[in-house]
Short mmCIF file of C-alpha atoms and ligand atoms in Angstrom, two decimals:
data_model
loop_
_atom_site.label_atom_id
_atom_site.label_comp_id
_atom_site.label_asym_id
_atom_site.label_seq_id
_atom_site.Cartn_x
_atom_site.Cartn_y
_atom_site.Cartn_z
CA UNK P 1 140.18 151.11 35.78
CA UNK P 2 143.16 153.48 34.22
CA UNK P 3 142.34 157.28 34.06
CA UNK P 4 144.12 158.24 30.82
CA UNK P 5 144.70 160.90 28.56
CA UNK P 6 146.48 161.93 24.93
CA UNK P 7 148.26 164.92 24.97
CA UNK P 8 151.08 167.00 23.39
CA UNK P 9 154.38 166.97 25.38
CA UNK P 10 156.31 170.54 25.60
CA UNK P 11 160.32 170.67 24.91
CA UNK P 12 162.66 172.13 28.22
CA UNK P 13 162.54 175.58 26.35
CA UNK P 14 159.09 175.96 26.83
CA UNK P 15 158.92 174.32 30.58
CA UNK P 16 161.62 177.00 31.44
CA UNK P 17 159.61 180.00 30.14
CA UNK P 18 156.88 178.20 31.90
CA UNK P 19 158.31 177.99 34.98
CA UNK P 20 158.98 181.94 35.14
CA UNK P 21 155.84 182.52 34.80
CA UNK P 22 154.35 180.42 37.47
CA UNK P 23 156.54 181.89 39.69
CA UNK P 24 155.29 185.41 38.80
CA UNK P 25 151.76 184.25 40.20
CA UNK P 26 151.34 185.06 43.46
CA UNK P 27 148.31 182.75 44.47
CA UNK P 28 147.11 179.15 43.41
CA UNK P 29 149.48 175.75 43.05
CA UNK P 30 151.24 175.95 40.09
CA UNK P 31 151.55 172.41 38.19
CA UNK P 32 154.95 170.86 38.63
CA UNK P 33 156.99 171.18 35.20
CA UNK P 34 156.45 167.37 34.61
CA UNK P 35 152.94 167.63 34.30
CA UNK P 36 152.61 170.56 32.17
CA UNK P 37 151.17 169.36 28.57
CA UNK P 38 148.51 170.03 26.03
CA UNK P 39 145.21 167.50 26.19
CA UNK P 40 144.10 166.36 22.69
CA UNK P 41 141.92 164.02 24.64
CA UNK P 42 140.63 163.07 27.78
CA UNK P 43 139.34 159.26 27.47
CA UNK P 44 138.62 158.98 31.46
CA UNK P 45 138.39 155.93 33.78
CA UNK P 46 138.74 153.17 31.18
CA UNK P 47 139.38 149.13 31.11
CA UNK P 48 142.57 147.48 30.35
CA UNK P 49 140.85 146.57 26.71
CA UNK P 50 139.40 150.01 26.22
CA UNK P 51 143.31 151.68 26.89
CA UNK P 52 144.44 149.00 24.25
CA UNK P 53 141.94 149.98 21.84
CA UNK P 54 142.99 153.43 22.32
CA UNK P 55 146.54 152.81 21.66
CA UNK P 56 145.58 151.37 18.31
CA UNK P 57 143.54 153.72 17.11
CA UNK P 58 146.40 156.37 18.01
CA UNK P 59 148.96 154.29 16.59
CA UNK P 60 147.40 154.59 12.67
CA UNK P 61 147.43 158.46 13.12
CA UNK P 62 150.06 160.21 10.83
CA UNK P 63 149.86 163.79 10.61
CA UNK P 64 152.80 166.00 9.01
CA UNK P 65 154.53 167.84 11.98
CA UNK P 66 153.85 171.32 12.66
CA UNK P 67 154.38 174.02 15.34
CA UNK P 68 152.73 175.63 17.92
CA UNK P 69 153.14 178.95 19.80
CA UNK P 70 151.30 179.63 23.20
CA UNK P 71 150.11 182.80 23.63
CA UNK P 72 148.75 184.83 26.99
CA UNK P 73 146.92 183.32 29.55
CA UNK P 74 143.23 182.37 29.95
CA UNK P 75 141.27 181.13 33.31
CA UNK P 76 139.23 178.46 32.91
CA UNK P 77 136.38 176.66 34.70
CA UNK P 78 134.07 178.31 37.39
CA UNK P 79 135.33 181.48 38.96
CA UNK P 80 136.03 181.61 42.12
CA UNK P 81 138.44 178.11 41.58
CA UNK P 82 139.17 177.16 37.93
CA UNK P 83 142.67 177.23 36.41
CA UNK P 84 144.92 179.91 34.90
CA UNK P 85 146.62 178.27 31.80
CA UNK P 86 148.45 179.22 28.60
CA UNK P 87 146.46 179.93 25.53
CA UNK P 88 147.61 178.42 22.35
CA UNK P 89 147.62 181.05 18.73
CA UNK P 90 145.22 179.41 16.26
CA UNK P 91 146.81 176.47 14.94
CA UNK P 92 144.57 174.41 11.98
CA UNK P 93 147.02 171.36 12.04
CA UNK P 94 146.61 171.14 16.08
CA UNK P 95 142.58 171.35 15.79
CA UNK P 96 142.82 169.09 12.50
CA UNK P 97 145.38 166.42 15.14
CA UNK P 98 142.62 166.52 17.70
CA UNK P 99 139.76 165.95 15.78
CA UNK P 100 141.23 162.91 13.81
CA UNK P 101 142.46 161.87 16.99
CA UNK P 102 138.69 161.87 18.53
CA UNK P 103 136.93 160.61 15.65
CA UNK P 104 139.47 157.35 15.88
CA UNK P 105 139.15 156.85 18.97
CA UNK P 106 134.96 157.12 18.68
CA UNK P 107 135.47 154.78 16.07
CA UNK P 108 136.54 152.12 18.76
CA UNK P 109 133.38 152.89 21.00
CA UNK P 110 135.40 155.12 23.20
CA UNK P 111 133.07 157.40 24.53
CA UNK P 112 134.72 161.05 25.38
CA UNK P 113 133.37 164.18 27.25
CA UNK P 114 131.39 166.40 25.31
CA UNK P 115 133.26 169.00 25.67
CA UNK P 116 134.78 170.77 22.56
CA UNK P 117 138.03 171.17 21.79
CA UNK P 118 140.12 174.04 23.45
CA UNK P 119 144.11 174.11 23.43
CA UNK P 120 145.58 175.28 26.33
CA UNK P 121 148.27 174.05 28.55
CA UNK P 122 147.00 174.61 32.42
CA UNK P 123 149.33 176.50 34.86
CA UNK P 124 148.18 177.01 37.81
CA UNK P 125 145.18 175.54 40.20
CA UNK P 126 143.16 177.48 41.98
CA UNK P 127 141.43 177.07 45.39
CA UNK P 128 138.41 179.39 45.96
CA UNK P 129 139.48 181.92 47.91
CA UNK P 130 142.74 182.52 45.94
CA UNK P 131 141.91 185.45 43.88
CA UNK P 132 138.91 187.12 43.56
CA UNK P 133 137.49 188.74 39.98
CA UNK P 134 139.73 191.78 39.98
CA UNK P 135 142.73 189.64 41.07
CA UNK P 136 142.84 187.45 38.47
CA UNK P 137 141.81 189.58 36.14
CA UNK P 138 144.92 192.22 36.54
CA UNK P 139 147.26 188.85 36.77
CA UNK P 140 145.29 187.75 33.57
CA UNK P 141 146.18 191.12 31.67
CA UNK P 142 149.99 191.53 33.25
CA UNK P 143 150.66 188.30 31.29
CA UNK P 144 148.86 189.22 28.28
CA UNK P 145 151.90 188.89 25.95
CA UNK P 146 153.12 185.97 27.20
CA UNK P 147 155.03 183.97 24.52
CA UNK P 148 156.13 180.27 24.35
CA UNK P 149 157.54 178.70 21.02
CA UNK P 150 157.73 177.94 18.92
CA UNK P 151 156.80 174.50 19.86
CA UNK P 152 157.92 171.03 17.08
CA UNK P 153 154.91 169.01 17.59
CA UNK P 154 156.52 165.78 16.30
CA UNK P 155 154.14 163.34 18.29
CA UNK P 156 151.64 163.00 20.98
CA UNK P 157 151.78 161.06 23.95
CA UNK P 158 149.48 158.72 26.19
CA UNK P 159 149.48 159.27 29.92
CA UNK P 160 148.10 157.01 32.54
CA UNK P 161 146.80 160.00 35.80
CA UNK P 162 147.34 158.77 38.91
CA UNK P 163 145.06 161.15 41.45
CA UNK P 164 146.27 161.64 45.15
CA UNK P 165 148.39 163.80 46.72
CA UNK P 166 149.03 167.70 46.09
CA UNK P 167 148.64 167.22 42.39
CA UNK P 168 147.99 164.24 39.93
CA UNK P 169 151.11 162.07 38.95
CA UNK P 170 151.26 161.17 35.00
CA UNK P 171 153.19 157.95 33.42
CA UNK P 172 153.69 158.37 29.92
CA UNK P 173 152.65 155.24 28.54
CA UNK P 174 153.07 155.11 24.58
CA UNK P 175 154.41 157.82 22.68
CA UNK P 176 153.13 158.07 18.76
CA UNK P 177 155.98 159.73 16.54
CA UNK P 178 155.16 161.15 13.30
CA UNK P 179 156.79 160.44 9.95
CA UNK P 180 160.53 160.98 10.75
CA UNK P 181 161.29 161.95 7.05
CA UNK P 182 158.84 164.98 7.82
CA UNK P 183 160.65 165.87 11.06
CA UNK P 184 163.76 168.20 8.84
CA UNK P 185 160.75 170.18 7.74
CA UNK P 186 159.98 171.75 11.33
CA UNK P 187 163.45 171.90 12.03
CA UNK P 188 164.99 173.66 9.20
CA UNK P 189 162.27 176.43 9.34
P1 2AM O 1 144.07 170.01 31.39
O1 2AM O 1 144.89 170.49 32.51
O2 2AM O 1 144.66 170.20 30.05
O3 2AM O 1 142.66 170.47 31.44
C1 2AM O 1 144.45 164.40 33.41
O4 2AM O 1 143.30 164.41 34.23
C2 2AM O 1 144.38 165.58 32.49
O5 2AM O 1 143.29 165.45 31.62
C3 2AM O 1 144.19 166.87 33.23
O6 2AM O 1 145.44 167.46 33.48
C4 2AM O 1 143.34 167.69 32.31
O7 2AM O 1 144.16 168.46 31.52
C5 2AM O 1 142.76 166.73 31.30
N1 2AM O 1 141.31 166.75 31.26
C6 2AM O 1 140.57 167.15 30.22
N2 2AM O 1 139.28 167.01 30.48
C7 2AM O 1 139.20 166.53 31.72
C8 2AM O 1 138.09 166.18 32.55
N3 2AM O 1 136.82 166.29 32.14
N4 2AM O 1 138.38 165.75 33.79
C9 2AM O 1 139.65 165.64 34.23
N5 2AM O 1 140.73 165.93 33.47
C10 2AM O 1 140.50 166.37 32.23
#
């Protein structure tokens, strides 16, 4: 079985201003700069056939490019433990990506986790004892006006996870481009 995911890759710019930030969190393991991304989906442990069927289904999606701007930080999951990660402005073309993205791939069968929908690029992992409520909560508000972008979003990606180790190692497996001609748009703004 292949644990795989879609997700939105983030240009060197972003990584960088990224990176500063992890550093300025004292506690937790912050995710190395090659794994930092934004899930669309997360298919799970699937077959061979099943990861094929999800390739196809991504490959007829073709959404104009857009951009995205991450903004402060949220924690996520069960205090203590969770994540800190980035939070992403309201962006109707990113939920509009992820829901034709999901619907596709339920089209094939593909059965994803319930959960809804929520853009954010993780940061940091957290043990238990790392930071109790008051902890994270001042780190959550120093970073309030953190800023990344603006991000092109000029294709999504497929990753294969492979768990083990300190933290997860992802292959990028397919990469889905939108429509080049569109690309000047984003670019020229
Ligand atoms: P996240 O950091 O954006 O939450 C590979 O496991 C990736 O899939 C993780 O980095 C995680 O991204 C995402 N993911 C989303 N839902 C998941 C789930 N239920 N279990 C594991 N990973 C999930």
């Amino acid at each position: 079985m292949i644990r795989a995911f879609f997700a939105l890759t983030l240009p060197d710019t972003a990584l960088d201003q990224i990176e500063r930030l992890q550093a300025a969190i004292p506690f937790g393991r912050a995710a190395p700069a090659e794994n930092l991304h934004l899930t669309l989906a997360f298919l799970g442990e699937v077959s061979p056939e099943t990861l094929e069927a999800a390739h196809e289904a991504a490959e007829t999606l073709a959404p104009p490019p857009f951009a995205l701007e991450l903004r402060g930080l949220v924690h996520l999951g069960r205090q203590p433990g969770g994540v800190i990660a980035s939070g992403v402005v309201p962006e109707p073309r990113l939920d509009g990506l992820a829901k034709s993205l999901r619907s596709r791939l339920a089209g094939t069968g593909i059965q994803l986790p319930r959960e809804r929908f929520r853009p954010h690029v993780t940061l940091i992992r957290l043990r238990q004892d790392d930071a109790d409520d008051a902890t994270l909560a001042r780190i959550l508000g120093r970073h309030a006006d953190f800023r990344a972008g603006p991000i092109p979003v000029t294709g999504l990606s497929l990753f294969r996870s492979y768990l083990g180790g300190d933290s997860a190692r992802h292959e990028e497996l397919a990469r889905y481009s939108f429509d080049p001609a569109d690309l000047r748009d984003v670019f020229s703004r």
